[in-house]
PDB file of C-alpha atoms and ligand atoms in Angstrom:
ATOM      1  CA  UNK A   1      40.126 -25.489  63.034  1.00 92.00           C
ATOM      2  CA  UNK A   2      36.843 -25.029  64.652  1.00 93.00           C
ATOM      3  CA  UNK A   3      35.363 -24.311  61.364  1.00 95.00           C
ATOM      4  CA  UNK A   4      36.444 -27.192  59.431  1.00 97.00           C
ATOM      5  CA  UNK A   5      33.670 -30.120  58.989  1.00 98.00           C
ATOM      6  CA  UNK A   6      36.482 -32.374  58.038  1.00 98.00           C
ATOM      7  CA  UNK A   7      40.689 -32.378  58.995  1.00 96.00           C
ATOM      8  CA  UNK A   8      43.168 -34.037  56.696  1.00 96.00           C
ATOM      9  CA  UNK A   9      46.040 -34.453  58.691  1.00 94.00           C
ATOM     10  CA  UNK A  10      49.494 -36.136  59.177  1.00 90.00           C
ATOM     11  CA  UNK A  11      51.653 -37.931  61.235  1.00 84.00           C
ATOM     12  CA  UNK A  12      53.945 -34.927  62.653  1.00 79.00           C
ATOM     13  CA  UNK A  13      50.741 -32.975  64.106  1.00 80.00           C
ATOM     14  CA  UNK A  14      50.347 -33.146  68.247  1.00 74.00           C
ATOM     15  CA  UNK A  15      47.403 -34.141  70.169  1.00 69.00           C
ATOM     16  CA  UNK A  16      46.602 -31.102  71.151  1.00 87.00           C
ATOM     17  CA  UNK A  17      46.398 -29.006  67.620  1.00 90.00           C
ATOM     18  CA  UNK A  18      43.917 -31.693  66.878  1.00 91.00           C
ATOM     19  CA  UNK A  19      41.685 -31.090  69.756  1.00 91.00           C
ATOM     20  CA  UNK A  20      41.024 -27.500  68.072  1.00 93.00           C
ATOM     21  CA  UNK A  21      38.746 -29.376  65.863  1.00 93.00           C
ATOM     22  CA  UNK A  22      34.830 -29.372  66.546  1.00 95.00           C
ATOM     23  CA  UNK A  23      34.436 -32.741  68.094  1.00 94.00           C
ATOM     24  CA  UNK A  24      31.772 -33.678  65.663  1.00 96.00           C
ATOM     25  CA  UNK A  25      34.359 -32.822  62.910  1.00 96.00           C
ATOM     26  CA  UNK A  26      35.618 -35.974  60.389  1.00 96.00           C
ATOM     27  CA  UNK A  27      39.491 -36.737  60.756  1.00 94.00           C
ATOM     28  CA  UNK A  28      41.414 -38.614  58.159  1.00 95.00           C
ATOM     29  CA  UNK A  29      44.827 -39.437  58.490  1.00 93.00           C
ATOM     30  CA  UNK A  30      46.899 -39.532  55.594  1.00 93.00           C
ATOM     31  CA  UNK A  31      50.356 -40.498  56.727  1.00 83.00           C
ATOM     32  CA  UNK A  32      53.222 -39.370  55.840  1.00 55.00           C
ATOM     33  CA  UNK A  33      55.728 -41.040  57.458  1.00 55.00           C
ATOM     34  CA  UNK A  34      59.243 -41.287  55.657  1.00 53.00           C
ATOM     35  CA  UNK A  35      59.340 -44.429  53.113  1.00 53.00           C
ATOM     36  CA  UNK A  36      55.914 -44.737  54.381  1.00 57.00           C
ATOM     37  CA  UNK A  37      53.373 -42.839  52.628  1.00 55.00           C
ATOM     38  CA  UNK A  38      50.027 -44.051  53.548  1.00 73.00           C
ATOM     39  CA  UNK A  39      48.249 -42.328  50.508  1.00 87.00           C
ATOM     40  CA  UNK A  40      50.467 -40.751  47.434  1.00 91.00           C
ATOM     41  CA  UNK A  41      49.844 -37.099  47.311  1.00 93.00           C
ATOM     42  CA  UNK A  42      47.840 -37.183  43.878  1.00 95.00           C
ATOM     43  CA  UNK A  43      45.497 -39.156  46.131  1.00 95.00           C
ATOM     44  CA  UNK A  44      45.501 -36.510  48.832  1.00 95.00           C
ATOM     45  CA  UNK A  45      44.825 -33.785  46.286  1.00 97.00           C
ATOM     46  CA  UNK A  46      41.990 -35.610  44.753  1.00 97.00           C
ATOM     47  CA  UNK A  47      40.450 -35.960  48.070  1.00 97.00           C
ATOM     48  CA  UNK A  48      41.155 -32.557  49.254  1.00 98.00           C
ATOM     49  CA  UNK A  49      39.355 -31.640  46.290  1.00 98.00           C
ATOM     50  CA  UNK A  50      36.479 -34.211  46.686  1.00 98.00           C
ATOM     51  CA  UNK A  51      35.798 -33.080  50.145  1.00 98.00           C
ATOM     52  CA  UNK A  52      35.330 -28.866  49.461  1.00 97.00           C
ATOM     53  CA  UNK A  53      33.357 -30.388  46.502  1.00 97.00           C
ATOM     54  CA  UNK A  54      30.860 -32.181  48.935  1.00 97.00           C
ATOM     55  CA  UNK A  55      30.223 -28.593  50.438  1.00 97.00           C
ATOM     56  CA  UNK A  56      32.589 -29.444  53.286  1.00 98.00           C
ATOM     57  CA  UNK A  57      35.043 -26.966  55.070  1.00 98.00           C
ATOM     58  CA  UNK A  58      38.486 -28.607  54.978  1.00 98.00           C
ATOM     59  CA  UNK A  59      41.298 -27.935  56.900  1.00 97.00           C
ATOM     60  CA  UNK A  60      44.386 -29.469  55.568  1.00 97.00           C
ATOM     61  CA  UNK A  61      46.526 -29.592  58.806  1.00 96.00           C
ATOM     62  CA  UNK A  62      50.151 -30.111  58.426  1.00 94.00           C
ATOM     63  CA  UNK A  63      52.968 -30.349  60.879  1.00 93.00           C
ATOM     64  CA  UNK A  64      55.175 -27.182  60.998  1.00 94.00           C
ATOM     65  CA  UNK A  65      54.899 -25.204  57.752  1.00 96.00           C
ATOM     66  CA  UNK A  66      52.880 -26.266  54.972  1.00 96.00           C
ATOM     67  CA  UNK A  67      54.941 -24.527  52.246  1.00 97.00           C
ATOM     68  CA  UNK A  68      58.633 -25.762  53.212  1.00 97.00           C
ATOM     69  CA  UNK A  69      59.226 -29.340  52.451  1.00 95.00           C
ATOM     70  CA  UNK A  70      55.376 -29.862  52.914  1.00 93.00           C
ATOM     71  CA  UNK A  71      53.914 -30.206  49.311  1.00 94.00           C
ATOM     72  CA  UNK A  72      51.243 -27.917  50.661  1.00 96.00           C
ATOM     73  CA  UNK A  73      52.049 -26.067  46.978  1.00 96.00           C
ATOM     74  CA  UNK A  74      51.074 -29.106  45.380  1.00 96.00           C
ATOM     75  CA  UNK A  75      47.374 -29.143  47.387  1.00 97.00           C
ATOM     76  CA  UNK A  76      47.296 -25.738  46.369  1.00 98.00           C
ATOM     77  CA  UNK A  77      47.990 -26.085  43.005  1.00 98.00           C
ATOM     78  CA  UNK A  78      44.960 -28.997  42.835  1.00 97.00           C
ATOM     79  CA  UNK A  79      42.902 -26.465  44.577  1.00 98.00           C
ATOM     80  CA  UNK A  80      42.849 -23.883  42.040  1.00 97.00           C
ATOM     81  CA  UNK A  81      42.932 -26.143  39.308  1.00 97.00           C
ATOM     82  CA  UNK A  82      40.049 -27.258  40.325  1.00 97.00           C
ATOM     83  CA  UNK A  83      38.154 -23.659  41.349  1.00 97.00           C
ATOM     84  CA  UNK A  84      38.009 -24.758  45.116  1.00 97.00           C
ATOM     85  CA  UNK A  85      39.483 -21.747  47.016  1.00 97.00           C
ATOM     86  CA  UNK A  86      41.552 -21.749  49.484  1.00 96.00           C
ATOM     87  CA  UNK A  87      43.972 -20.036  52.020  1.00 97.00           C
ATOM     88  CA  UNK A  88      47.259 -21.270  53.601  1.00 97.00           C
ATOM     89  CA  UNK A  89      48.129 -20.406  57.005  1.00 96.00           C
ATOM     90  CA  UNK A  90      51.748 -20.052  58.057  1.00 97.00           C
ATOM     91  CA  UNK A  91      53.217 -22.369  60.421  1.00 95.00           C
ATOM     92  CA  UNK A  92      56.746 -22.708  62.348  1.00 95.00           C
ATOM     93  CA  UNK A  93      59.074 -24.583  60.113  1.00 97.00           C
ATOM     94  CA  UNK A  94      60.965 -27.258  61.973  1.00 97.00           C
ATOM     95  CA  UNK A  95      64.312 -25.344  61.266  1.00 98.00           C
ATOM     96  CA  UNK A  96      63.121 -22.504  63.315  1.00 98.00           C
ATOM     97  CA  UNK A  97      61.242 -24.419  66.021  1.00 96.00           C
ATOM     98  CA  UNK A  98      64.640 -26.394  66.557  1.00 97.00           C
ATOM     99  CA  UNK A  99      66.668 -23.503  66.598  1.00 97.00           C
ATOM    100  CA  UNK A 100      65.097 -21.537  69.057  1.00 96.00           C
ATOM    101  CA  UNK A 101      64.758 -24.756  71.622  1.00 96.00           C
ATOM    102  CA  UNK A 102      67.950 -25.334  71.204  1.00 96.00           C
ATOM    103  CA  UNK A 103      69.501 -21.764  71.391  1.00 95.00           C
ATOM    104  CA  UNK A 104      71.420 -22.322  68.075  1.00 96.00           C
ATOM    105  CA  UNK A 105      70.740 -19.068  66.419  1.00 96.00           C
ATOM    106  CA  UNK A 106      70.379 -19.275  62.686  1.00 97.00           C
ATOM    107  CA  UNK A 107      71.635 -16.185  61.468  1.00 97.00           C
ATOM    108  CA  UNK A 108      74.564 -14.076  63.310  1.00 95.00           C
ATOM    109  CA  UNK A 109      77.066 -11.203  63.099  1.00 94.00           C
ATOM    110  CA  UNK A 110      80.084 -13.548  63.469  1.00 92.00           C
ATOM    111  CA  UNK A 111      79.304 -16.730  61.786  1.00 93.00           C
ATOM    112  CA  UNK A 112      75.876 -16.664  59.225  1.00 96.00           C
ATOM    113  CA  UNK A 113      74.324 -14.169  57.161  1.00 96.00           C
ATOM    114  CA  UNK A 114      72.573 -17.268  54.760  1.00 97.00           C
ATOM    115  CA  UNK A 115      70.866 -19.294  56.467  1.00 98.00           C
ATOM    116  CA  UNK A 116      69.718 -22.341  53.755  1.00 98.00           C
ATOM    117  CA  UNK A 117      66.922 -24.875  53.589  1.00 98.00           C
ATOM    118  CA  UNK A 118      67.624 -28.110  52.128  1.00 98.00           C
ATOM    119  CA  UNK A 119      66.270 -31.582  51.748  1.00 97.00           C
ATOM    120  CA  UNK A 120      68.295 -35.057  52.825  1.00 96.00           C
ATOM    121  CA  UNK A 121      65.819 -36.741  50.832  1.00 93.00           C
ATOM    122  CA  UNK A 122      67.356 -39.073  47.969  1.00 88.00           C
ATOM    123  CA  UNK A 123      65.894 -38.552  44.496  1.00 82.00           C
ATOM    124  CA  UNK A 124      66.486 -42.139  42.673  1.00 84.00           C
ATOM    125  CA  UNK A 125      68.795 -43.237  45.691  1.00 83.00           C
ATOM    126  CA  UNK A 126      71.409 -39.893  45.752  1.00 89.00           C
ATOM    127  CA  UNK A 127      71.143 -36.648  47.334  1.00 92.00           C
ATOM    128  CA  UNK A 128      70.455 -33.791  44.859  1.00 91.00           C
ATOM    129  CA  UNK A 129      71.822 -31.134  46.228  1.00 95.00           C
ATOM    130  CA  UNK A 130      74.009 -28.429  44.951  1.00 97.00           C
ATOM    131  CA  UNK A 131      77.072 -29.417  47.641  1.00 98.00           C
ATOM    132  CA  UNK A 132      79.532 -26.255  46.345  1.00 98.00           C
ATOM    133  CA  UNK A 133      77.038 -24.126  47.176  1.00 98.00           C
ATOM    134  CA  UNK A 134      76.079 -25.409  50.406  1.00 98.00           C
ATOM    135  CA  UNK A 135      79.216 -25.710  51.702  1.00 98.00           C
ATOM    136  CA  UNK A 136      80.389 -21.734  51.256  1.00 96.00           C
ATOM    137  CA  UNK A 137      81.293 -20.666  54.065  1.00 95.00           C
ATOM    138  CA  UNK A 138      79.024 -18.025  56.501  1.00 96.00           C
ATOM    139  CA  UNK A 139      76.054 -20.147  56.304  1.00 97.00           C
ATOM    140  CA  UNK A 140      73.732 -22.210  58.643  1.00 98.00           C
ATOM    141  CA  UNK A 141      72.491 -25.185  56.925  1.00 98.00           C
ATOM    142  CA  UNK A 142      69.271 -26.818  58.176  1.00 98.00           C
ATOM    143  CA  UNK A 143      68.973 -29.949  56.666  1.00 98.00           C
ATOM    144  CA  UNK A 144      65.220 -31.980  56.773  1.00 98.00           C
ATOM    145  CA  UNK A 145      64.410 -35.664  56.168  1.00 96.00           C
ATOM    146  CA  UNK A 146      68.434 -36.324  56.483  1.00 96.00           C
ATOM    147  CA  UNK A 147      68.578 -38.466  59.331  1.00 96.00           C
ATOM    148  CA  UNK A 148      69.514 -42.022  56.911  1.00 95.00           C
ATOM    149  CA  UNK A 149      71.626 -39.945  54.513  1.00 96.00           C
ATOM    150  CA  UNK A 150      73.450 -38.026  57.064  1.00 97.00           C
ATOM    151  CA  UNK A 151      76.659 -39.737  55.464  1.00 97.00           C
ATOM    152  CA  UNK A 152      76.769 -39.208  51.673  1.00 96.00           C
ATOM    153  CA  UNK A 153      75.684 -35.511  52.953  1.00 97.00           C
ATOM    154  CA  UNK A 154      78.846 -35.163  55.015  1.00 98.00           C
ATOM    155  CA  UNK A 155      80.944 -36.757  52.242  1.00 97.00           C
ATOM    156  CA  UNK A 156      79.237 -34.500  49.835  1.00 97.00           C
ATOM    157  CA  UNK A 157      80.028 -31.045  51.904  1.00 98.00           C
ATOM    158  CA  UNK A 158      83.229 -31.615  52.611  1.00 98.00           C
ATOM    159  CA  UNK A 159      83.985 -32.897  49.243  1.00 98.00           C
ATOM    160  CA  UNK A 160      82.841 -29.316  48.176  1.00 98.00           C
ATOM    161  CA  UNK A 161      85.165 -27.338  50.995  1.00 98.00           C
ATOM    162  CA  UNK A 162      82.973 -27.459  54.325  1.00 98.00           C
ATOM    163  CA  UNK A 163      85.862 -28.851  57.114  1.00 98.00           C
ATOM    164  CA  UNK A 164      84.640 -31.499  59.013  1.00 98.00           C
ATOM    165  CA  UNK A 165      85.372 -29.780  62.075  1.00 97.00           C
ATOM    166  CA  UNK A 166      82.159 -27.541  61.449  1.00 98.00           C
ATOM    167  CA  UNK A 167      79.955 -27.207  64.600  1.00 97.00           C
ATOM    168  CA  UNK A 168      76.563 -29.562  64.264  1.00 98.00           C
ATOM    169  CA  UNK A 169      73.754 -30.117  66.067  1.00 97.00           C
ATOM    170  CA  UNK A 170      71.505 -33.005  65.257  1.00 98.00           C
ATOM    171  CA  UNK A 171      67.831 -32.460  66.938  1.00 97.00           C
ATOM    172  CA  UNK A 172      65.184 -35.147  67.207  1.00 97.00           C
ATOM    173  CA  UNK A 173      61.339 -33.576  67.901  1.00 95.00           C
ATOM    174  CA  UNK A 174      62.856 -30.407  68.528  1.00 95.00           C
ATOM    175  CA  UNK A 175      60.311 -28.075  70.291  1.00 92.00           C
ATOM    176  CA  UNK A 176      58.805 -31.054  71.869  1.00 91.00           C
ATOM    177  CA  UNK A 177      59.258 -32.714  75.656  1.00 92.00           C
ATOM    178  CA  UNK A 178      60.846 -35.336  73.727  1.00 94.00           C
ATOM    179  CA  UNK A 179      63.353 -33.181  72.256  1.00 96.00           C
ATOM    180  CA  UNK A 180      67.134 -34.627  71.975  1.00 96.00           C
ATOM    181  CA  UNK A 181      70.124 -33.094  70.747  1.00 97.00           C
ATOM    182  CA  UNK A 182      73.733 -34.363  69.438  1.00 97.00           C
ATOM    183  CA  UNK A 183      75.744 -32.025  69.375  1.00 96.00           C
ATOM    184  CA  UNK A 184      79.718 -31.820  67.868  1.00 96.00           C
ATOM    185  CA  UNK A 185      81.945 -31.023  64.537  1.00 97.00           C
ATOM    186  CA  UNK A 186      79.544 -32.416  61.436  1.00 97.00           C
ATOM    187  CA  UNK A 187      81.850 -35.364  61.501  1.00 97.00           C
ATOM    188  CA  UNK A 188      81.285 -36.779  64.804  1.00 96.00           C
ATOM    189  CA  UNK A 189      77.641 -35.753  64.782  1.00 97.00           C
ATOM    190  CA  UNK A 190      77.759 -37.983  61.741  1.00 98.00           C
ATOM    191  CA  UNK A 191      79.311 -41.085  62.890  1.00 98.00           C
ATOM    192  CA  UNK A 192      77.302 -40.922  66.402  1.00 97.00           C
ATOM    193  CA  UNK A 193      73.598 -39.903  64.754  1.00 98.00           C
ATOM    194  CA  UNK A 194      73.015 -44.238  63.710  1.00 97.00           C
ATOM    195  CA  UNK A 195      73.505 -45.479  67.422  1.00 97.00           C
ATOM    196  CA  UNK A 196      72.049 -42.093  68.965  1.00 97.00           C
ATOM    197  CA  UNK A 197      68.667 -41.386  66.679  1.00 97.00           C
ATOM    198  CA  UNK A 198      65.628 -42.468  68.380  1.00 97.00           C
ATOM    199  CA  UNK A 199      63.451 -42.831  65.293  1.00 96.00           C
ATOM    200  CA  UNK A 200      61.555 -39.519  65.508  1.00 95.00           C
ATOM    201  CA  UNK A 201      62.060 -36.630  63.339  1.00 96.00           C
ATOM    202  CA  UNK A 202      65.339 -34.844  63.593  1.00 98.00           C
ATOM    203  CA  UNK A 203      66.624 -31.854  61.344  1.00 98.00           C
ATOM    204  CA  UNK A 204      70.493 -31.229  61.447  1.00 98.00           C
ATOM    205  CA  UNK A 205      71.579 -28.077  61.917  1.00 98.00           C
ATOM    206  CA  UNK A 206      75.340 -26.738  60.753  1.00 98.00           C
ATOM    207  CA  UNK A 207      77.636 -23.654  60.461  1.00 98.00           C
ATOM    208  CA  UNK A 208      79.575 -21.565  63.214  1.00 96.00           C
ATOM    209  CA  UNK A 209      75.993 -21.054  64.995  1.00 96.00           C
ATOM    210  CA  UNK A 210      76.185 -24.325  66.084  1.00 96.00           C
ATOM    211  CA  UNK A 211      78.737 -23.385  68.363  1.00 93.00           C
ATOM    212  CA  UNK A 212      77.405 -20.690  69.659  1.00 66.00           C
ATOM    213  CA  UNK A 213      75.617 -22.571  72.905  1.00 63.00           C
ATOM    214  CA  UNK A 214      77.214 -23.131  76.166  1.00 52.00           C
ATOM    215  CA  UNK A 215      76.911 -27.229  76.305  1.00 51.00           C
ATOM    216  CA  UNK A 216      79.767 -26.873  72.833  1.00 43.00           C
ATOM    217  CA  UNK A 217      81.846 -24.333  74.721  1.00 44.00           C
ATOM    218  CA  UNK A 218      82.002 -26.768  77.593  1.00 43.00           C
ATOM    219  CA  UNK A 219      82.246 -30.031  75.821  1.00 45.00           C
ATOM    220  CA  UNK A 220      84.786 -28.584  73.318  1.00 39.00           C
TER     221      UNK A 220
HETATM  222  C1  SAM B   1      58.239 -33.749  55.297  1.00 74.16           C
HETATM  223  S1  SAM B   1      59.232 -32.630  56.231  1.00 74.16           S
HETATM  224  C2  SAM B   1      57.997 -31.518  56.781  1.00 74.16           C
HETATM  225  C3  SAM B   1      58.541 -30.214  57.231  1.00 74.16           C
HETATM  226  C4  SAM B   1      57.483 -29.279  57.761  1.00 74.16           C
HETATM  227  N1  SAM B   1      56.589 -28.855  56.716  1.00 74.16           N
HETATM  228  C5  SAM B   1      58.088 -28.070  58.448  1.00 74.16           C
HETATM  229  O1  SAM B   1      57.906 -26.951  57.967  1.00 74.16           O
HETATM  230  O2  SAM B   1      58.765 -28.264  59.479  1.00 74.16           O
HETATM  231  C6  SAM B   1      59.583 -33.595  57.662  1.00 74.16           C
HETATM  232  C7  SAM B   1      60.944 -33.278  58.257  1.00 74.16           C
HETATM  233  O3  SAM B   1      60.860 -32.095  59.035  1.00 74.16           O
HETATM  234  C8  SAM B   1      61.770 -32.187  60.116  1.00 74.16           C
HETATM  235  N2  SAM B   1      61.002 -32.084  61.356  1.00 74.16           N
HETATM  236  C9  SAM B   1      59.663 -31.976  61.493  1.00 74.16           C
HETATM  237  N3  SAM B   1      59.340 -31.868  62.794  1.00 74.16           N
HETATM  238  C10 SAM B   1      60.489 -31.904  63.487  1.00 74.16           C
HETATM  239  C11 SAM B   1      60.827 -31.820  64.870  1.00 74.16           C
HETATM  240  N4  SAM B   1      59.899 -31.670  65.812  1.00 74.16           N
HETATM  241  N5  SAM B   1      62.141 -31.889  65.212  1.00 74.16           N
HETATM  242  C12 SAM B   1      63.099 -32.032  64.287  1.00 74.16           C
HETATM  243  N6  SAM B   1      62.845 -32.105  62.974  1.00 74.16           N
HETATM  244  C13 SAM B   1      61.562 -32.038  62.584  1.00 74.16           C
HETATM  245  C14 SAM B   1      62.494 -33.515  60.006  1.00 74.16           C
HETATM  246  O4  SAM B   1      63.694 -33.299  59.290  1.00 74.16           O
HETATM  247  C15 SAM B   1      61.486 -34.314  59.199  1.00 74.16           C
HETATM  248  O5  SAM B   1      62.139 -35.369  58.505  1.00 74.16           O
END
């Protein structure tokens, strides 16, 4: 960061990464906020590109991880293509970050030895997702971007096997000092999550781990 002459960044970066940068350093926001892209990511690429062309030092600054749900393999991909090297630097997925402020562990003896990714994003207006897998049982799912299709991803799991009565926790800006969590079975984390979510970003997490805190053992 105190390298770069210029930092693309988006929305779900903090203050305080982007005082790392040299204060004479360029800064260009380019969104990403759901349904709200500010530029389209063939855009971003090109000017990724454009900028390490101009002899500039780019960092590409991301929030959590740039290679999980991040398209940072689609900026890499426009990178080589175009002979501008590059490195990627690791970061601390949301699913992790949330996790470990919460307590929920992801993987355990007693309840998950998967733990699985997966997006909440709609691809022409439904959820793609392979339901009969997700919903086997000894798994933690951590859903992203799921917050508005919370629903049809319920209806979808326990179509495929998952009992409602699965311990959930929903977390909004986990690892933050805004963090919030809804906790329950999936089906009343479901039902609550429209009147409860705050409009930041929230990840929901599910499986037997979700139980495994003492505000569930109390509440349930
Ligand atoms: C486009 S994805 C980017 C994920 C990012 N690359 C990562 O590794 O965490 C954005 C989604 O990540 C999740 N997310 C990011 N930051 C979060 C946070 N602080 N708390 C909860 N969920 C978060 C939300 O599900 C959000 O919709």
């Amino acid at each position: 960061m105190g390298e770069a002459d210029v930092i693309v960044h988006d929305r779900l970066v903090g203050e305080g990464v982007l005082d790392l940068a040299r204060r004479d350093a360029g800064r260009i926001f380019v969104g990403k906020a759901r349904a709200n892209h500010c530029m389209p990511q063939e855009e971003i690429n090109a000017l990724i590109v454009r900028l390490a062309r101009e002899g500039k030092r780019v960092v590409r600054l991301k929030g959590g991880d740039p290679f999980v749900f991040g398209r940072g393999g689609e900026e890499v991909e426009a990178c080589r293509a175009a002979g501008v090297p590059c490195e990627v630097v690791p970061g601390v997925t949301a699913a992790l970050a949330c996790a470990a402020a919460t307590g929920i562990p992801l993987t355990h003896r007693d309840h998950a030895r998967t733990v699985t990714f997966a997006t909440g994003h709609t691809r022409d207006g439904r959820l793609d997702l392979d339901f009969a897998a997700l919903a086997r049982p000894g798994q933690t799912l951590a859903v992203y971007m799921g917050v508005t299709t919370l629903a049809a991803l319920r209806d979808g799991l326990v179509a495929a096997g998952l009992p409602a009565g699965t311990p959930a926790a929903l977390v909004e800006r986990g690892g933050t000092d805004a963090q919030r969590v809804l906790r329950g079975t999936l089906d009343d984390v479901v039902a609550r999550a429209p009147a409860w979510h705050a409009g930041g970003p929230a990840l929901l997490l599910a499986g037997g781990v979700a139980a495994e805190t003492e505000e569930v053992r109390l509440a349930a």
